[in-house]
Short mmCIF file of C-alpha atoms in Angstrom, two decimals:
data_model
loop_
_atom_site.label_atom_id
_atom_site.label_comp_id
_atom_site.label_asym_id
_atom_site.label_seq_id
_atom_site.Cartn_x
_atom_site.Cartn_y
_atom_site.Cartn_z
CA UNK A 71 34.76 27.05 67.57
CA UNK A 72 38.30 25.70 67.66
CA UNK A 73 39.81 27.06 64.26
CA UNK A 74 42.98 26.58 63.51
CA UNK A 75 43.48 28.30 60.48
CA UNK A 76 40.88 29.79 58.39
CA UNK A 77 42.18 30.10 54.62
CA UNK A 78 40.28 32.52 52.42
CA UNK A 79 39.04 32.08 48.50
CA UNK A 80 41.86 31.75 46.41
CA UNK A 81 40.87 32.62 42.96
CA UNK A 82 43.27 31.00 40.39
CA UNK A 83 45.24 34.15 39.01
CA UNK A 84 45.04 34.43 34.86
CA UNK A 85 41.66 33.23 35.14
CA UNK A 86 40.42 37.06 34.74
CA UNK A 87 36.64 37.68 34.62
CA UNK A 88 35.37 39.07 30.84
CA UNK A 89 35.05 42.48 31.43
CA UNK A 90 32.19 44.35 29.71
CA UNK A 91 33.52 45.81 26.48
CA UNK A 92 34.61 49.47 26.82
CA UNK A 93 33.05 51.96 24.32
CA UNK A 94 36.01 52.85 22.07
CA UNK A 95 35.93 49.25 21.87
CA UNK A 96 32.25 49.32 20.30
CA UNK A 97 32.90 52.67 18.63
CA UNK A 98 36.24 51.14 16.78
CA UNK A 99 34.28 48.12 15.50
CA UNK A 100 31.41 50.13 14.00
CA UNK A 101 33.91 52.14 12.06
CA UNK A 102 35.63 49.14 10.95
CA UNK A 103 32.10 47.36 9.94
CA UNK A 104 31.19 50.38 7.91
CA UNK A 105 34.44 50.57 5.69
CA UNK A 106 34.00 46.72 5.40
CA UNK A 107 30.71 47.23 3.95
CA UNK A 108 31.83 50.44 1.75
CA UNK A 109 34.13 48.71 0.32
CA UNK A 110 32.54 45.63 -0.52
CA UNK A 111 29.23 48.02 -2.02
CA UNK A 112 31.53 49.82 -4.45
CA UNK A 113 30.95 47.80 -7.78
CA UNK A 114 27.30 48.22 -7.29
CA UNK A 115 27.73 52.17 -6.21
CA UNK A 116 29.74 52.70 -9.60
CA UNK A 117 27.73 51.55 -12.29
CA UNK A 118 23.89 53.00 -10.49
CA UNK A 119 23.05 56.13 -11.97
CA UNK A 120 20.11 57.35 -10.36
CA UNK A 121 17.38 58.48 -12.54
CA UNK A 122 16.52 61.88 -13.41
CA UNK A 123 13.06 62.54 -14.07
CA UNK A 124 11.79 63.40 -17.59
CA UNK A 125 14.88 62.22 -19.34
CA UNK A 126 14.46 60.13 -22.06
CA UNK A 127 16.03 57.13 -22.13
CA UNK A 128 17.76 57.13 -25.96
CA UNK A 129 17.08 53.95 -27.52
CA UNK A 130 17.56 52.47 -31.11
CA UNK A 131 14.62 51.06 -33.37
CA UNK A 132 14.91 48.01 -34.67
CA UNK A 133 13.17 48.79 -37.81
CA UNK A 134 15.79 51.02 -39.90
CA UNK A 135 14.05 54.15 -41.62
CA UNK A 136 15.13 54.32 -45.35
CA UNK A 137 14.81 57.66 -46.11
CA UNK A 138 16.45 58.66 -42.87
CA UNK A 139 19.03 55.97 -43.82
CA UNK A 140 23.11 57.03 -45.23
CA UNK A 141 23.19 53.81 -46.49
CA UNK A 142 21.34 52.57 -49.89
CA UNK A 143 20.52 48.72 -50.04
CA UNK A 144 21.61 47.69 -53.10
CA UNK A 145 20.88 44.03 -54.52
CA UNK A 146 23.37 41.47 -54.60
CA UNK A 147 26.14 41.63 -56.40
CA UNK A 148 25.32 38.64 -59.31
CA UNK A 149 22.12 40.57 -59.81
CA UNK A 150 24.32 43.22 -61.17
CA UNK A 151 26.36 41.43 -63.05
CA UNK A 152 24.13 39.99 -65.89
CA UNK A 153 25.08 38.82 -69.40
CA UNK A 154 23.37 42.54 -70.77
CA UNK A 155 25.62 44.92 -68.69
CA UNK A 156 29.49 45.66 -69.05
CA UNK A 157 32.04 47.15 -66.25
CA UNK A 158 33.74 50.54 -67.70
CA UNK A 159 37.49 51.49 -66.89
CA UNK A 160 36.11 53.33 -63.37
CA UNK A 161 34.00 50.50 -62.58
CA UNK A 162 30.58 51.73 -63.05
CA UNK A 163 28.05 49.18 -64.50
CA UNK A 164 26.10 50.53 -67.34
CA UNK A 165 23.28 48.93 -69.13
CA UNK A 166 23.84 47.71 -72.67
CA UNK A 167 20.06 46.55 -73.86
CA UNK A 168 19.23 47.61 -76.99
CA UNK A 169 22.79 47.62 -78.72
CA UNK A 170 22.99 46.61 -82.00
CA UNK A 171 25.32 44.71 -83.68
CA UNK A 172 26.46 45.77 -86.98
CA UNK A 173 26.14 44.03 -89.40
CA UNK A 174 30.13 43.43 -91.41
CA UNK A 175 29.33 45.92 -94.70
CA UNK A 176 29.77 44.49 -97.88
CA UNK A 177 29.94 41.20 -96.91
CA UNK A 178 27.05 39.59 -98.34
CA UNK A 179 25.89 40.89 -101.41
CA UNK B 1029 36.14 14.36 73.89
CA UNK B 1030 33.73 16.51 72.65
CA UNK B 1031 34.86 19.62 70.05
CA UNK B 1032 32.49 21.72 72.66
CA UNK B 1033 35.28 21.30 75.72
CA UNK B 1034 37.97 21.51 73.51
CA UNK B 1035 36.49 24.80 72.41
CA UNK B 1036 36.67 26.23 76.29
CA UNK B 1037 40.35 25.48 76.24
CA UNK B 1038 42.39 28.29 75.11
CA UNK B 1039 44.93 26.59 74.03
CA UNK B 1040 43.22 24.92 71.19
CA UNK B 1041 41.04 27.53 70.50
CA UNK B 1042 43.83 30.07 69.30
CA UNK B 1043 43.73 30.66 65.61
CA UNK B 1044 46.10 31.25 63.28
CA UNK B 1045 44.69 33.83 61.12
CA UNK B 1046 46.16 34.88 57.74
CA UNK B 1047 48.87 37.06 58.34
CA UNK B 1048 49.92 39.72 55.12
CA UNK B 1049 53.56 40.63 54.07
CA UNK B 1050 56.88 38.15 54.80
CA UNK B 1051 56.06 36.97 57.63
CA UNK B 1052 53.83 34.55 56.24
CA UNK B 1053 55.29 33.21 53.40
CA UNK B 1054 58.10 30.60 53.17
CA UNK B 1055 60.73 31.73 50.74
CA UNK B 1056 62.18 28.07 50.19
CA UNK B 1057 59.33 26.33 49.97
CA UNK B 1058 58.61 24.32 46.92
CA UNK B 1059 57.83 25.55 43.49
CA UNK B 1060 54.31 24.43 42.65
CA UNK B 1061 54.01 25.31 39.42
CA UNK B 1062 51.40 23.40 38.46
CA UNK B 1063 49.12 24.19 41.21
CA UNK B 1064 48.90 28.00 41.44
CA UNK B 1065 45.84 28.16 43.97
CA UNK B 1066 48.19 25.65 46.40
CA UNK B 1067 51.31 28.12 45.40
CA UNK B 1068 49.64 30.82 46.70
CA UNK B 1069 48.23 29.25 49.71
CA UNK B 1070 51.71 28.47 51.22
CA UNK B 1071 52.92 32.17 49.83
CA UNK B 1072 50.67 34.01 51.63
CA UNK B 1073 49.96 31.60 54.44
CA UNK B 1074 52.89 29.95 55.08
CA UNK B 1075 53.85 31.20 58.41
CA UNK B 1076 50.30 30.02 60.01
CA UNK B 1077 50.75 26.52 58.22
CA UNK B 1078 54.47 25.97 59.60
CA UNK B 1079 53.53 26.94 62.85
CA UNK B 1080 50.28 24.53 62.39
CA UNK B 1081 52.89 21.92 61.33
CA UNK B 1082 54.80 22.60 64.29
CA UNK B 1083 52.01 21.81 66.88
CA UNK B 1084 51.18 18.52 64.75
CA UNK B 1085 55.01 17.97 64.90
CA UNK B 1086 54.90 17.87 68.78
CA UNK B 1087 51.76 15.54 68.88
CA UNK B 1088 54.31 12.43 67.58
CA UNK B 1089 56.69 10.29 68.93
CA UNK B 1090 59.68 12.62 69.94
CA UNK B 1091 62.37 10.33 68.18
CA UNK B 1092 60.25 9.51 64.95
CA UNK B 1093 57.87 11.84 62.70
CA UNK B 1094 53.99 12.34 63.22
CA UNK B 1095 51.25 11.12 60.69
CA UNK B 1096 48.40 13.64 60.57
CA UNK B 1097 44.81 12.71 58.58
CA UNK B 1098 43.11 15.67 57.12
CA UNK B 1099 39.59 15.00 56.78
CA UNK B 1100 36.66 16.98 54.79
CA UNK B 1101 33.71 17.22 56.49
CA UNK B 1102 32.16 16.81 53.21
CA UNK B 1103 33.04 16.74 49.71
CA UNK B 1104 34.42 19.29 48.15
CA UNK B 1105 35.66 21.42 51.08
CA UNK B 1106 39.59 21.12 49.84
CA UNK B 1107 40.48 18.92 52.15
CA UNK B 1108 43.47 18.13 49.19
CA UNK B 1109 44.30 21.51 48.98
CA UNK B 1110 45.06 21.63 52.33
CA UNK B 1111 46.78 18.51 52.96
CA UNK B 1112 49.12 19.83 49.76
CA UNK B 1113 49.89 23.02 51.19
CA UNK B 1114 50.47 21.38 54.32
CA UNK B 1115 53.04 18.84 53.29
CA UNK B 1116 54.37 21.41 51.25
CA UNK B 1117 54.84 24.16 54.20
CA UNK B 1118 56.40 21.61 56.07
CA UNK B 1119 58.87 20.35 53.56
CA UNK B 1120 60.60 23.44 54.61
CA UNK B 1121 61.61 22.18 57.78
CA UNK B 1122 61.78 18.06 57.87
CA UNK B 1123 61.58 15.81 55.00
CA UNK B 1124 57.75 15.39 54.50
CA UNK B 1125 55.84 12.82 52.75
CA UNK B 1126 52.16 13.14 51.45
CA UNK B 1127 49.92 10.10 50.85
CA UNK B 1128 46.79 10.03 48.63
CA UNK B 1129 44.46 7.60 50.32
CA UNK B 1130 41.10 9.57 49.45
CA UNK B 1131 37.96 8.13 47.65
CA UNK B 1132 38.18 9.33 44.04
CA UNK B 1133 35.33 11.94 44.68
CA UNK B 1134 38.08 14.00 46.87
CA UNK B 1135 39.11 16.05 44.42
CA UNK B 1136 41.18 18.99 43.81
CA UNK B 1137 39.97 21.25 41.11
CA UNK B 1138 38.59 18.61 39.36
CA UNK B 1139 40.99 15.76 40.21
CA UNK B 1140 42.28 14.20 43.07
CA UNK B 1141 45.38 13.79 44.13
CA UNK B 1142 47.08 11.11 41.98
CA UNK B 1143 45.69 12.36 38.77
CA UNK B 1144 46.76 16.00 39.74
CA UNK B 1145 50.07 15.11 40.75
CA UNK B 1146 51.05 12.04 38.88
CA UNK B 1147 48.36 11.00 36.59
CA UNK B 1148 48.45 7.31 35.76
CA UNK B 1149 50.63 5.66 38.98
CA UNK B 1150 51.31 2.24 38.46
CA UNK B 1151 52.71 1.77 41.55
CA UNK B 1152 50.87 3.21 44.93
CA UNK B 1153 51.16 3.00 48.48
CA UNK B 1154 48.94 0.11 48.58
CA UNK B 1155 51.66 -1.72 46.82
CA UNK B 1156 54.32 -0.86 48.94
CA UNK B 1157 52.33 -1.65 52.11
CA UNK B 1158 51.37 -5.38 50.26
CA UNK B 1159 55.36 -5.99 48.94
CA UNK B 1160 54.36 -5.71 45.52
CA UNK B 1161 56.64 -3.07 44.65
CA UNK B 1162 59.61 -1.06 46.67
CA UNK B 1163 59.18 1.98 48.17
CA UNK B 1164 61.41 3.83 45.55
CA UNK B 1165 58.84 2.91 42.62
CA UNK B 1166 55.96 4.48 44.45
CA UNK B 1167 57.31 7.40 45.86
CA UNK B 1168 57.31 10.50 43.17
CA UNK B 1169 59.09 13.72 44.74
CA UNK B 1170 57.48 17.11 44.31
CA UNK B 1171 60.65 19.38 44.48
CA UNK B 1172 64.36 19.18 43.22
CA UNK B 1173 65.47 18.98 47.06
CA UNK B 1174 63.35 16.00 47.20
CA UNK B 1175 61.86 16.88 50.53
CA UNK B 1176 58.21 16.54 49.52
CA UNK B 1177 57.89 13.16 49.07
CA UNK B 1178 53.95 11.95 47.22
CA UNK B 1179 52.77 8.62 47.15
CA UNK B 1180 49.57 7.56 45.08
CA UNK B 1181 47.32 5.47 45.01
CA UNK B 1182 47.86 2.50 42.47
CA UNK B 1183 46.29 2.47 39.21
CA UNK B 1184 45.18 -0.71 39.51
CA UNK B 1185 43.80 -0.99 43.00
CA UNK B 1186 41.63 2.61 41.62
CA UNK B 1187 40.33 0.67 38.93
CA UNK B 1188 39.56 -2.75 40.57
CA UNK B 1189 42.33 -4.74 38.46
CA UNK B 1190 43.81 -5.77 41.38
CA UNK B 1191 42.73 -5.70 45.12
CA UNK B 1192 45.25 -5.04 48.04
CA UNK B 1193 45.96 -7.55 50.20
CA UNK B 1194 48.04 -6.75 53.15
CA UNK B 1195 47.21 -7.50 57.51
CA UNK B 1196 47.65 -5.16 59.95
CA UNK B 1197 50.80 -5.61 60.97
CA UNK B 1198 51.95 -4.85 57.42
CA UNK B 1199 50.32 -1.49 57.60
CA UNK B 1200 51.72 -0.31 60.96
CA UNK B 1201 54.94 -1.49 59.49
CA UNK B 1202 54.80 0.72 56.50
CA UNK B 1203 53.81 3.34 58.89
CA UNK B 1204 56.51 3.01 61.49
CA UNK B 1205 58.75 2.64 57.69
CA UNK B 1206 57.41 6.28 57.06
CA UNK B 1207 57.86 7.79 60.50
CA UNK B 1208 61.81 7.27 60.28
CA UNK B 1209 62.03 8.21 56.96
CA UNK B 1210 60.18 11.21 57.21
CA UNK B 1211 59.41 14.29 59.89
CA UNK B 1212 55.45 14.27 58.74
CA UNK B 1213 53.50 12.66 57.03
CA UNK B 1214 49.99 14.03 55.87
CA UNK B 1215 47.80 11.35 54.80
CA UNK B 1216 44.66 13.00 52.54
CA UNK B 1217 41.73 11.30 53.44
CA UNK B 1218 39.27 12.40 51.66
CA UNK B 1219 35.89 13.31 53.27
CA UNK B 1220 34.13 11.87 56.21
CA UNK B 1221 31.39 10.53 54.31
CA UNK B 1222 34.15 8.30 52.75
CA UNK B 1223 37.06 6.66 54.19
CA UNK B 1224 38.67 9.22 56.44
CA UNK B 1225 37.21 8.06 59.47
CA UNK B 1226 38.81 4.83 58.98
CA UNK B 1227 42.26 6.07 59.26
CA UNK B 1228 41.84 7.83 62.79
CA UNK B 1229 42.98 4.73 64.85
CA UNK B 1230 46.04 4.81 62.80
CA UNK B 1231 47.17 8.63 62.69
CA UNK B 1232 48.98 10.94 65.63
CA UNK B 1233 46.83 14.07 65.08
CA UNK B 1234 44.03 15.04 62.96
CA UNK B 1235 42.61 18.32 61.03
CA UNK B 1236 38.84 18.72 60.18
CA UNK B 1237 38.50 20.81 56.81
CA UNK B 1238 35.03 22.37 56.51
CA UNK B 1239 33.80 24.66 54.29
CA UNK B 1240 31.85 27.67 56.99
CA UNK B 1241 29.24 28.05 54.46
CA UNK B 1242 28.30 24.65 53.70
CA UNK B 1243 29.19 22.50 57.02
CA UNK B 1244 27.17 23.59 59.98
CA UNK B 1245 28.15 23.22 63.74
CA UNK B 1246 26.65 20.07 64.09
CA UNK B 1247 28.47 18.10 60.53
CA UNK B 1248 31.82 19.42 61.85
CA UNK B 1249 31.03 18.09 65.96
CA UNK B 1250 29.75 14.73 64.49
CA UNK B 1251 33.33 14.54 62.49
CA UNK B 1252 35.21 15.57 65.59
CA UNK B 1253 33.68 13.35 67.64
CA UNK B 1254 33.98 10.40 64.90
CA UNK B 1255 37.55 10.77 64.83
CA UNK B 1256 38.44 10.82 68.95
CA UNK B 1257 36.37 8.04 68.84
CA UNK B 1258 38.81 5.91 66.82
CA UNK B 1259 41.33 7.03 69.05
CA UNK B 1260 43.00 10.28 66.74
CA UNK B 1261 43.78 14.10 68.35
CA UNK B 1262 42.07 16.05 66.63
CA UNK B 1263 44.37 19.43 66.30
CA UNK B 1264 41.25 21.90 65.34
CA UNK B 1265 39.22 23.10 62.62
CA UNK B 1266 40.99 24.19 59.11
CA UNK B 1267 38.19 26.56 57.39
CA UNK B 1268 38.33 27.00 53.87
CA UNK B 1269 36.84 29.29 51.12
CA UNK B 1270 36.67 32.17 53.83
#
């Protein structure tokens, strides 16, 4: 066959083939994946407390015991404060029925 | 003639194979930039393309230059490629001119010619040939020494907007125009399926570009033949994609 000049495959250069990725190339990624997702699992990992078995959870009754109780209801304060009771000089109230007015002596006679 | 007798000739049966090193690269040849698969064609074969040029050179008229048609045997086979690296191998040593006159499917990476090189022309060699425009619009220089010389088709006449109009004697003379001005000219003709058959009667010397594993014996003998037929030397068989 009369051939002149036989010119072989040129392959553009820059145009590089994707090589397969390398293992350190794999292993750095996991790495980096796994601090991304520590990180971003933190909030939840602080407040979980896992739970212990047999514990008792403490919790607070809605319905106060009154003989357990510090405190002593008292009633309102303009129950206290009726036309029959007087306030002493250290402020204690103390019940007045039954007093008796005197009569003025000598007055009517 | 046949491509089987020219094939028991020795002389035309010598190939220039690719030869490694300095010895076949050009050192001044043009900076191709743009085309780095052409760029390293004429690097690393420029010594067998020079001396291909040479041969082609001696086929002309001694006292003007020699028009050579490279034609694909199909398309696809870089029948552009070649005809670039080519004209630019031979800029080296006379001014040379390269003329896009391919079918739009010749195409180099994608693109022919025009589009690679230029882009949008609006003047081609179609309008030089018809008078519309001078030869200085259409010509667009590939190096600073301005010894690669392209010429495009026209925008126009590639999109049907205008259809050239010019007799035969109007072609020869824009031939005869380019063999003073310049020491070769390689006209790209596309494949043979297209127009490059149609330019043999008009060309010194001609080069066959097949692709080995896509053109068998018989494609590149029936181009061979086509072109002596129409009256053009055919210089050999360029094989590409080796």
């Amino acid at each position: 066959m009369p051939v002149v000049l036989r010119i072989p495959r040129i392959v553009e250069e820059g145009f590089e083939k994707a090589s397969p990725r390398s293992s350190e190339f794999r292993w750095r990624v996991g790495v980096g994946a796994a601090m991304l997702m520590l990180v971003a699992a933190m909030p939840w990992l602080v407040r979980w407390r896992p739970p212990i078995e047999g514990r008792v959870e403490p919790t607070v009754s809605i319905v106060k015991n009154e003989e357990e109780s510090d405190i002593e209801l008292l009633p309102p304060l303009y129950a206290k404060a009726n036309s029959s009771s007087l306030e002493n000089e250290s402020g204690m109230v103390e019940v007045v029925d039954g007093l008796v007015v005197p009569s003025p002596s000598g007055g009517s006679q | 003639m046949s491509p089987t007798m020219h094939s028991e000739q020795p002389k035309l049966s010598v190939a220039f194979e690719p030869r490694s090193g300095a010895q076949g690269s050009l050192i001044s040849a043009p900076e191709l930039s743009k085309l780095p698969v052409v760029q390293q064609i004429v690097e690393k074969l420029g010594g067998p393309l020079l001396e291909l040029c040479r041969r082609a050179r001696r086929v002309g008229p001694v006292n003007a230059g020699a028009i050579v048609l490279l034609a694909g045997c199909h398309d696809g086979v870089g029948s552009s490629t070649v005809a670039l690296a080519c004209a630019a191998a031979a800029s080296v040593e006379w001014p040379t001119a390269l003329v896009d006159v391919s079918s739009s499917d010749s195409k180099v990476g994608g693109r022919n010619l025009t589009q690679l090189l230029v882009g949008q022309a609006t003047a081609g060699w179609e309008d030089v040939v018809s008078g519309a425009a001078p030869m200085d619009e259409a010509v667009h220089y590939l190096d600073t020494r301005e010894a690669l010389a392209f010429f495009p088709k026209s925008e126009s006449q590639r999109l049907g907007l205008r259809t050239a109009e010019f007799s035969p004697a109007d072609f020869a003379g824009w031939l005869g125009h380019m063999r003073h001005e310049y020491g070769l000219v390689f006209i790209d003709g596309g494949s043979m399926d297209g127009s490059a058959a149609q330019w043999a009667p008009w060309v010194d010397a001609a080069l066959v570009v097949c692709d080995p594993k896509r053109t068998s014996a018989a494609d590149w003998t029936n181009a061979w033949d086509r072109l002596e037929e129409r009256g053009a030397h055919v210089l050999g068989i360029v094989e590409t994609f080796v």
